Amino acid sequence: MIAASTKTDPLADVDIIIVGAGFSGIGMGVRLKEQRTDSFVILERADSLGGSWRDNTYPGVACDVPSPLYSFSFQTNPEWSRLFAPGQEIWQYLQKVADDATLGEHLRFGAEMSSAVWDGDSERWVVTTTAGTFTGRYLISAMGHLTDPKLPDIPGIGEFSGTVMHSARWNPDVDLDGKRVGVVGTGASAIQVVPSIASKVEHLVLFQRTAPYIVARQDFEFTEVQKKQFRRDPDAISELRQSIFWLGEYSFAARRLVPAYLEEARREALSHMQSQIEDPLLRDLLTPDYEIGCKRILRSDDFYPTLTRDNVTLEPSALARVDSGRAVSSAGRGFDLDVLILATGFETWDLPSSYLIHGRNGETLAEHWSSGMQAYNSTTVHGFPNLFLLNGPATSLGHNSLIFMIEAQIDYVLGALRWADASRRAIVEVEESAEGRYADLLHAQAQETALLRGGCDSWYLDPRNGKATLSWPNFAHSFRDQCATFDPAPYADQAVELGA
Amino acid sequence: MASPAPTTLVAEPITRRLPVGGVEVTYHDSGAGRTDLPTIVLVHGTGGSTDTHYPFIFPMLAGPQRVLSIDLADPGSPILELRQLEEQVIGVLEEVRADSVTLVGYSLGAVVATSVAGQRSDLVDNLITIAGWAKTDGHQLLRNNIWRRTKNSAPVACAEFSAFTAYSPGFLRQLPAEYQSFLVDAMKYDDFGCRQMDLNRKIDITDLAGKVTADTLVIACRDDYMVPPHHSRELFSIIDNARYTEVRSGHGVVLERPAELVHVISVFNAAPRAHPAGTMIAELKP
Ligand SMILES: Cc1cc2nc3c(=O)[nH]c(=O)nc-3n(C[C@H](O)[C@H](O)[C@H](O)COP(=O)(O)OP(=O)(O)OC[C@H]3O[C@@H](n4cnc5c(N)ncnc54)[C@H](O)[C@@H]3O)c2cc1C
């Protein structure tokens, strides 16, 4: 690709460079605009905004946190068609948010960042992209943590005679009608895909390495009257958002392993399965062998019934290899398939984006994180001045809306920017010791939760250090309470006066 | 595949018993916190216990801070006096002698806690009242009357009425029928509970509340039909050093919105003076 020139781009040199145009990048942009800050650019590698909701177009894609809450607090949406809006609608919502804030002039599509280098002399970030070079005083990484598909290392998959696609790179041209289809994985995406395609395929084989816990979803369409109420009475949305939010927070007690709540959560999930599955053999295969809350608890009303269809086979082991075109499970069973759908999740603990960002001395974030990622307040990293990470380490949640977390981080970043301006600091860099203490505290908390004590291997865990570095191990509200307000204390000594 | 062996809490609380004024008071102790935050001491409401009123709040507040929860004991006298309950709380506080204490009371427990704080500023650094009140009023008496008249003659109606007034309409409407009957069935009052209901008729701690000097947070429940928010607003006005906040819940907030209470209590305990006295603190808007 020919590097485009940014010579004529009025935003080639700005105060703030945001990389990524998903919920994080767009939310950050809207809030900056609201503060009348105009010197920022949002770089996005794809040709439109939307992040997860642009990339995930597989049949059945939807959120699993109710939509009235899974949306920005500063722009609630009375128009959601249903409790769990389809992905397409969430994508459109995010586009509307950007349009309403007139973010268009700040967005640069087809601008994939290949490196971001801190230049200590000019005290600026130099960001190289497929659309030219951008420089800025601050770099805000909003590149997501469920962004880059994780492709399992399956020997022989290259020789698979049919089509292979990852759920997050769905190709609508692949015809599934009457085909023999294998789905690999039983995570959040798989349980949405499987019921959506089962009736059209000839045969579906689901490769299950570990059974998930699934609870009832109880989705419903909002009536016209409800939507009208949301439009006329904004407090009706507030009321609903709060009740969804606090119910989500309630469910954290099970994850903190409080016996009565753990028991309640386990009973809810297992009785949901038993009410939908009669066959004792199938029940056995679908009973998880780890504690509830260790992996994401999924929501579905049609996944279990789909498994009882005649044309669906549950293979209770992983896909191990492809042998002369045949998919073979780790239990040794072979299947002739036309299409393989990899619903195998994303790169989480070893973020590809971390290889692109070079701090002081040229060290990359990935090198800095060679034994596991961490960031102070989940946002700043020692050795990486004027860098803020949105939705990076220790922000993932199993029980509530990520947008709540992202908004708390945006508040923190705005606080940091205000402080730097008011105190005339050129550099915002956190002390190493503060970063370490924060990580240790989170690890201590995670050890009290099912994340680390639930006896499973999940995408929240970093195998290098055995820590749940992706996850916020507490109530979502505690993140806002503890981490949304900028306190300069751990930055003060590192800071250099502007012009000094 | 078999179900896994049950995973358990990292630290189990310790239960202790303490003789106070001829009765044995039980209290539960979460053990040391991770930080030097004030120790939280919980006092339950009418007819309750740590198990029934604080099953969520007690374990979920524990961790960052030490948490104690008192199970008020039946003094056995035919007429229950507020003083008898105050003595029990004072007894535990004197026994424990934590460096710094945030006393949290719910409903009748809030009355007890406020009264204790008004008398013993040496034992209570911070005070939190949840759905508390200073002086019983006509609205409360009317409800109490209905409860009295039906408890023996129409026990089912009594339990239904209690649940009806204990939870907010918004909470009840979204409950599946079986949960609703579960809540109704739980509305039972033993002998001690009935005497607490009698005590509720004659509360007047207005003077003592005026003597509270502790940094105080008054928590009201917006949809409370047992102790409507006007009572909390009154406490907020009587106690000089008070802040006020409201939760969108019925009186049964400890079961209806327990996580929000954990939020409000944790934030206050971490920095009781973050908001100056007299502030009406806005709710968290997720
Ligand atoms: C199928 C699915 C369902 C989900 N459902 C829920 C839910 O119900 N509730 C919930 O709370 N969360 C859910 N999530 C998590 C979801 O990822 C977050 O809620 C949120 O969308 C994350 O937004 P983000 O902007 O941080 O990241 P992303 O949406 O991942 O956006 C990151 C953006 O950065 C861009 N980018 C990456 N690298 C570069 C580069 N080098 N140069 C330029 N641009 C780059 C990407 O193209 C992308 O547009 C779901 C995720 C998926 C995948």
Tab-separated table of C-alpha atoms in Angstrom, chain A residues 157-478:
chain	number	residue	atom	x	y	z
A	157	ILE	CA	-6.217	-26.567	8.785
A	158	GLY	CA	-4.473	-25.121	5.758
A	159	GLU	CA	-5.427	-28.238	3.802
A	160	PHE	CA	-9.081	-28.092	4.784
A	161	SER	CA	-10.930	-28.459	1.492
A	162	GLY	CA	-13.910	-26.278	2.469
A	163	THR	CA	-14.195	-22.742	3.760
A	164	VAL	CA	-12.767	-21.581	7.071
A	165	MET	CA	-13.903	-18.335	8.659
A	166	HIS	CA	-13.654	-16.671	12.040
A	167	SER	CA	-16.937	-15.484	13.560
A	168	ALA	CA	-15.591	-11.928	13.724
A	169	ARG	CA	-14.723	-11.969	10.006
A	170	TRP	CA	-17.998	-13.365	8.740
A	171	ASN	CA	-18.280	-13.657	4.984
A	172	PRO	CA	-21.934	-13.288	3.973
A	173	ASP	CA	-21.140	-14.809	0.566
A	174	VAL	CA	-20.414	-18.196	2.105
A	175	ASP	CA	-23.577	-20.173	1.515
A	176	LEU	CA	-24.478	-22.409	4.441
A	177	ASP	CA	-27.694	-23.807	2.971
A	178	GLY	CA	-27.583	-27.565	3.010
A	179	LYS	CA	-23.920	-27.577	4.026
A	180	ARG	CA	-22.113	-29.637	6.642
A	181	VAL	CA	-20.833	-27.061	9.073
A	182	GLY	CA	-18.487	-27.286	12.031
A	183	VAL	CA	-18.525	-24.614	14.741
A	184	VAL	CA	-15.466	-24.486	16.963
A	185	GLY	CA	-15.951	-23.062	20.453
A	186	THR	CA	-18.771	-22.554	22.928
A	187	GLY	CA	-18.222	-18.960	23.993
A	188	ALA	CA	-20.428	-15.897	23.634
A	189	SER	CA	-20.240	-15.826	19.820
A	190	ALA	CA	-20.750	-19.574	19.266
A	191	ILE	CA	-23.923	-19.715	21.293
A	192	GLN	CA	-25.377	-16.937	19.149
A	193	VAL	CA	-24.233	-18.414	15.836
A	194	VAL	CA	-25.343	-22.004	16.411
A	195	PRO	CA	-29.106	-21.408	16.884
A	196	SER	CA	-29.104	-18.888	14.024
A	197	ILE	CA	-27.761	-21.250	11.381
A	198	ALA	CA	-28.840	-24.703	12.581
A	199	SER	CA	-32.104	-24.795	10.664
A	200	LYS	CA	-30.541	-24.027	7.301
A	201	VAL	CA	-27.484	-26.284	7.348
A	202	GLU	CA	-27.613	-29.964	6.499
A	203	HIS	CA	-25.638	-30.898	9.567
A	204	LEU	CA	-23.918	-28.955	12.305
A	205	VAL	CA	-21.122	-30.259	14.503
A	206	LEU	CA	-20.282	-28.189	17.559
A	207	PHE	CA	-16.797	-28.740	18.973
A	208	GLN	CA	-17.010	-28.128	22.699
A	209	ARG	CA	-13.834	-28.156	24.770
A	210	THR	CA	-15.543	-26.845	27.906
A	211	ALA	CA	-19.246	-26.501	28.601
A	212	PRO	CA	-20.333	-22.944	29.425
A	213	TYR	CA	-22.797	-21.885	32.089
A	214	ILE	CA	-25.848	-20.414	30.364
A	215	VAL	CA	-28.786	-18.581	31.911
A	216	ALA	CA	-32.115	-17.566	30.403
A	217	ARG	CA	-31.966	-14.465	28.248
A	218	GLN	CA	-35.598	-13.399	28.369
A	219	ASP	CA	-35.229	-11.046	25.471
A	220	PHE	CA	-38.262	-9.074	24.355
A	221	GLU	CA	-39.234	-6.409	21.879
A	222	PHE	CA	-39.902	-2.932	23.215
A	223	THR	CA	-43.453	-1.905	22.381
A	224	GLU	CA	-44.244	1.376	20.684
A	225	VAL	CA	-45.721	2.584	23.956
A	226	GLN	CA	-42.510	1.830	25.821
A	227	LYS	CA	-40.420	3.604	23.210
A	228	LYS	CA	-42.743	6.581	23.348
A	229	GLN	CA	-42.338	6.684	27.088
A	230	PHE	CA	-38.546	6.600	26.694
A	231	ARG	CA	-38.781	9.480	24.231
A	232	ARG	CA	-41.112	11.581	26.360
A	233	ASP	CA	-39.722	10.841	29.787
A	234	PRO	CA	-35.946	10.555	29.873
A	235	ASP	CA	-36.116	9.461	33.504
A	236	ALA	CA	-37.844	6.272	32.367
A	237	ILE	CA	-34.557	5.295	30.673
A	238	SER	CA	-32.555	6.357	33.725
A	239	GLU	CA	-34.772	4.226	35.907
A	240	LEU	CA	-34.328	1.213	33.633
A	241	ARG	CA	-30.583	1.745	33.275
A	242	GLN	CA	-30.226	1.846	37.027
A	243	SER	CA	-32.237	-1.278	37.627
A	244	ILE	CA	-30.239	-3.189	34.982
A	245	PHE	CA	-26.963	-1.835	36.332
A	246	TRP	CA	-27.639	-2.682	39.971
A	247	LEU	CA	-28.956	-6.115	39.065
A	248	GLY	CA	-25.691	-6.704	37.232
A	249	GLU	CA	-23.798	-5.542	40.309
A	250	TYR	CA	-25.870	-7.904	42.447
A	251	SER	CA	-24.589	-10.805	40.383
A	252	PHE	CA	-21.030	-9.952	41.380
A	253	ALA	CA	-21.597	-11.517	44.823
A	254	ALA	CA	-21.553	-14.954	43.183
A	255	ARG	CA	-18.278	-14.130	41.469
A	256	ARG	CA	-16.889	-13.076	44.822
A	257	LEU	CA	-17.832	-16.602	45.939
A	258	VAL	CA	-20.290	-15.654	48.660
A	259	PRO	CA	-21.776	-19.129	49.223
A	260	ALA	CA	-25.499	-18.292	49.116
A	261	TYR	CA	-25.154	-16.250	45.906
A	262	LEU	CA	-22.815	-18.744	44.300
A	263	GLU	CA	-25.349	-21.452	44.973
A	264	GLU	CA	-28.160	-19.274	43.612
A	265	ALA	CA	-26.238	-18.537	40.397
A	266	ARG	CA	-25.283	-22.177	39.880
A	267	ARG	CA	-28.864	-23.302	40.462
A	268	GLU	CA	-30.196	-20.711	38.024
A	269	ALA	CA	-27.877	-21.854	35.253
A	270	LEU	CA	-28.174	-25.598	35.802
A	271	SER	CA	-31.941	-25.516	36.143
A	272	HIS	CA	-32.138	-23.523	32.910
A	273	MET	CA	-30.150	-26.268	31.192
A	274	GLN	CA	-32.197	-29.047	32.769
A	275	SER	CA	-35.463	-27.390	31.810
A	276	GLN	CA	-34.360	-27.377	28.169
A	277	ILE	CA	-32.457	-30.670	27.941
A	278	GLU	CA	-34.069	-33.958	28.893
A	279	ASP	CA	-31.512	-36.461	27.706
A	280	PRO	CA	-29.353	-37.333	30.740
A	281	LEU	CA	-26.358	-38.027	28.534
A	282	LEU	CA	-26.554	-34.618	26.903
A	283	ARG	CA	-27.134	-32.994	30.298
A	284	ASP	CA	-23.954	-34.593	31.466
A	285	LEU	CA	-21.974	-33.251	28.531
A	286	LEU	CA	-23.427	-29.786	29.081
A	287	THR	CA	-22.640	-29.624	32.802
A	288	PRO	CA	-19.564	-27.432	33.308
A	289	ASP	CA	-16.655	-28.869	35.264
A	290	TYR	CA	-15.582	-25.566	36.808
A	291	GLU	CA	-17.161	-23.012	39.099
A	292	ILE	CA	-19.737	-20.597	37.743
A	293	GLY	CA	-18.336	-17.138	37.037
A	294	CYS	CA	-14.871	-18.401	36.150
A	295	LYS	CA	-15.708	-17.886	32.491
A	296	ARG	CA	-18.264	-15.458	31.113
A	297	ILE	CA	-21.794	-16.563	32.069
A	298	LEU	CA	-23.728	-16.673	28.802
A	299	ARG	CA	-27.349	-15.880	28.071
A	300	SER	CA	-29.446	-17.810	25.626
A	301	ASP	CA	-32.928	-19.243	25.316
A	302	ASP	CA	-32.366	-21.127	22.073
A	303	PHE	CA	-28.881	-22.629	22.346
A	304	TYR	CA	-29.804	-25.739	24.343
A	305	PRO	CA	-32.954	-26.499	22.317
A	306	THR	CA	-30.834	-26.261	19.165
A	307	LEU	CA	-28.544	-28.988	20.462
A	308	THR	CA	-31.497	-31.374	20.612
A	309	ARG	CA	-32.139	-31.058	16.864
A	310	ASP	CA	-31.575	-34.146	14.748
A	311	ASN	CA	-29.125	-32.349	12.484
A	312	VAL	CA	-26.927	-31.067	15.317
A	313	THR	CA	-24.117	-33.053	16.944
A	314	LEU	CA	-22.406	-31.948	20.123
A	315	GLU	CA	-18.814	-33.173	19.974
A	316	PRO	CA	-17.582	-32.953	23.569
A	317	SER	CA	-13.976	-32.229	22.693
A	318	ALA	CA	-11.962	-29.612	20.869
A	319	LEU	CA	-11.135	-29.595	17.196
A	320	ALA	CA	-7.645	-31.114	17.216
A	321	ARG	CA	-6.548	-31.331	13.596
A	322	VAL	CA	-7.611	-31.570	10.016
A	323	ASP	CA	-6.634	-34.870	8.418
A	324	SER	CA	-6.847	-35.066	4.635
A	325	GLY	CA	-9.766	-32.679	4.640
A	326	ARG	CA	-11.538	-34.298	7.589
A	327	ALA	CA	-11.996	-32.418	10.860
A	328	VAL	CA	-10.830	-34.602	13.737
A	329	SER	CA	-11.667	-33.915	17.367
A	330	SER	CA	-9.234	-34.440	20.209
A	331	ALA	CA	-11.333	-37.445	21.203
A	332	GLY	CA	-10.403	-38.895	17.810
A	333	ARG	CA	-13.745	-38.603	16.033
A	334	GLY	CA	-13.652	-37.459	12.419
A	335	PHE	CA	-16.233	-35.358	10.554
A	336	ASP	CA	-16.605	-34.522	6.889
A	337	LEU	CA	-17.416	-30.831	6.736
A	338	ASP	CA	-17.861	-28.147	4.086
A	339	VAL	CA	-17.446	-25.107	6.310
A	340	LEU	CA	-15.543	-24.521	9.540
A	341	ILE	CA	-16.604	-21.567	11.675
A	342	LEU	CA	-14.015	-20.572	14.252
A	343	ALA	CA	-15.854	-18.956	17.131
A	344	THR	CA	-12.608	-19.004	19.040
A	345	GLY	CA	-12.545	-15.502	20.445
A	346	PHE	CA	-9.865	-12.865	20.393
A	347	GLU	CA	-6.280	-12.111	21.316
A	348	THR	CA	-6.731	-10.861	24.841
A	349	TRP	CA	-3.774	-11.100	27.196
A	350	ASP	CA	-1.148	-10.512	24.519
A	351	LEU	CA	-2.648	-7.588	22.631
A	352	PRO	CA	-1.318	-7.091	19.087
A	353	SER	CA	-1.685	-3.337	19.601
A	354	SER	CA	0.893	-3.473	22.399
A	355	TYR	CA	3.614	-4.352	19.877
A	356	LEU	CA	3.085	-1.074	18.067
A	357	ILE	CA	3.582	1.422	20.878
A	358	HIS	CA	7.156	2.459	21.784
A	359	GLY	CA	7.760	4.456	24.946
A	360	ARG	CA	10.911	5.956	26.386
A	361	ASN	CA	14.058	4.170	25.147
A	362	GLY	CA	12.067	2.644	22.321
A	363	GLU	CA	10.712	-0.165	24.461
A	364	THR	CA	7.362	-1.506	23.250
A	365	LEU	CA	4.385	-1.962	25.528
A	366	ALA	CA	4.574	-5.663	24.679
A	367	GLU	CA	8.187	-5.791	25.919
A	368	HIS	CA	7.258	-3.813	28.988
A	369	TRP	CA	4.476	-6.336	29.554
A	370	SER	CA	6.540	-9.421	28.771
A	371	SER	CA	5.437	-11.024	32.022
A	372	GLY	CA	1.883	-9.708	31.853
A	373	MET	CA	0.096	-6.457	31.153
A	374	GLN	CA	-0.722	-3.823	33.726
A	375	ALA	CA	-1.521	-0.129	33.858
A	376	TYR	CA	-2.056	2.277	36.712
A	377	ASN	CA	-5.774	2.840	37.208
A	378	SER	CA	-6.046	0.543	34.180
A	379	THR	CA	-5.044	3.553	32.076
A	380	THR	CA	-1.439	4.782	32.324
A	381	VAL	CA	1.926	3.027	32.104
A	382	HIS	CA	5.290	4.021	33.514
A	383	GLY	CA	7.809	4.663	30.742
A	384	PHE	CA	5.035	5.675	28.360
A	385	PRO	CA	4.520	9.392	28.913
A	386	ASN	CA	1.302	11.013	27.779
A	387	LEU	CA	-0.190	7.662	26.801
A	388	PHE	CA	-3.664	6.631	27.923
A	389	LEU	CA	-5.177	3.214	27.349
A	390	LEU	CA	-8.924	2.853	27.042
A	391	ASN	CA	-10.471	-0.576	27.550
A	392	GLY	CA	-7.020	-2.107	27.956
A	393	PRO	CA	-5.703	-4.059	30.965
A	394	ALA	CA	-8.010	-4.699	33.940
A	395	THR	CA	-11.176	-3.254	32.479
A	396	SER	CA	-13.031	-6.313	31.251
A	397	LEU	CA	-16.195	-7.288	33.102
A	398	GLY	CA	-18.177	-10.475	33.247
A	399	HIS	CA	-21.200	-9.002	34.912
A	400	ASN	CA	-21.901	-5.509	33.643
A	401	SER	CA	-21.595	-3.075	30.762
A	402	LEU	CA	-18.157	-2.299	29.412
A	403	ILE	CA	-19.360	1.095	28.320
A	404	PHE	CA	-19.693	2.067	31.968
A	405	MET	CA	-16.004	1.209	32.400
A	406	ILE	CA	-14.999	3.068	29.253
A	407	GLU	CA	-16.865	6.185	30.384
A	408	ALA	CA	-15.129	6.109	33.761
A	409	GLN	CA	-11.784	5.925	31.967
A	410	ILE	CA	-12.712	8.816	29.692
A	411	ASP	CA	-13.448	10.913	32.783
A	412	TYR	CA	-10.056	9.994	34.178
A	413	VAL	CA	-8.273	10.980	30.973
A	414	LEU	CA	-10.130	14.296	30.832
A	415	GLY	CA	-9.094	14.925	34.434
A	416	ALA	CA	-5.461	14.214	33.575
A	417	LEU	CA	-5.552	16.561	30.588
A	418	ARG	CA	-7.099	19.320	32.686
A	419	TRP	CA	-4.469	18.862	35.373
A	420	ALA	CA	-1.619	18.960	32.880
A	421	ASP	CA	-2.975	22.150	31.355
A	422	ALA	CA	-3.717	23.844	34.639
A	423	SER	CA	-0.336	22.985	36.150
A	424	ARG	CA	1.540	23.580	32.893
A	425	ARG	CA	3.010	20.082	32.765
A	426	ALA	CA	4.356	18.788	29.519
A	427	ILE	CA	4.469	15.218	30.722
A	428	VAL	CA	1.920	13.006	32.376
A	429	GLU	CA	3.712	9.873	33.448
A	430	VAL	CA	2.854	7.597	36.313
A	431	GLU	CA	5.379	6.401	38.871
A	432	GLU	CA	6.497	2.822	38.515
A	433	SER	CA	5.713	1.982	42.135
A	434	ALA	CA	2.122	3.201	41.858
A	435	GLU	CA	1.590	1.066	38.785
A	436	GLY	CA	2.956	-1.997	40.589
A	437	ARG	CA	0.916	-1.430	43.733
A	438	TYR	CA	-2.252	-1.088	41.700
A	439	ALA	CA	-1.568	-4.334	39.850
A	440	ASP	CA	-0.831	-6.148	43.110
A	441	LEU	CA	-4.035	-4.873	44.664
A	442	LEU	CA	-6.082	-6.078	41.712
A	443	HIS	CA	-4.399	-9.461	41.801
A	444	ALA	CA	-5.186	-9.778	45.505
A	445	GLN	CA	-8.826	-8.991	44.745
A	446	ALA	CA	-8.974	-11.368	41.796
A	447	GLN	CA	-7.769	-14.140	44.066
A	448	GLU	CA	-10.974	-13.756	46.026
A	449	THR	CA	-13.098	-14.304	42.925
A	450	ALA	CA	-14.146	-17.159	40.678
A	451	LEU	CA	-11.852	-15.677	38.017
A	452	LEU	CA	-8.854	-17.240	39.731
A	453	ARG	CA	-10.496	-19.721	42.073
A	454	GLY	CA	-13.082	-21.196	39.748
A	455	GLY	CA	-10.901	-23.951	38.336
A	456	CYS	CA	-11.069	-23.008	34.663
A	457	ASP	CA	-8.855	-21.716	31.928
A	458	SER	CA	-10.405	-18.563	30.469
A	459	TRP	CA	-9.543	-15.771	28.077
A	460	TYR	CA	-9.278	-13.463	31.043
A	461	LEU	CA	-6.131	-15.286	32.208
A	462	ASP	CA	-2.570	-14.609	31.163
A	463	PRO	CA	-0.785	-17.965	31.082
A	464	ARG	CA	2.570	-16.220	31.572
A	465	ASN	CA	1.839	-15.050	35.090
A	466	GLY	CA	-1.414	-16.820	35.950
A	467	LYS	CA	-3.091	-13.483	36.630
A	468	ALA	CA	-6.428	-12.246	35.370
A	469	THR	CA	-4.784	-9.179	33.844
A	470	LEU	CA	-7.653	-8.372	31.512
A	471	SER	CA	-10.311	-8.205	34.190
A	472	TRP	CA	-11.500	-5.683	36.691
A	473	PRO	CA	-11.977	-7.991	39.692
A	474	ASN	CA	-14.598	-6.001	41.537
A	475	PHE	CA	-17.985	-4.342	41.214
A	476	ALA	CA	-18.210	-2.086	38.156
A	477	HIS	CA	-19.256	0.793	40.408
A	478	SER	CA	-15.991	0.513	42.359
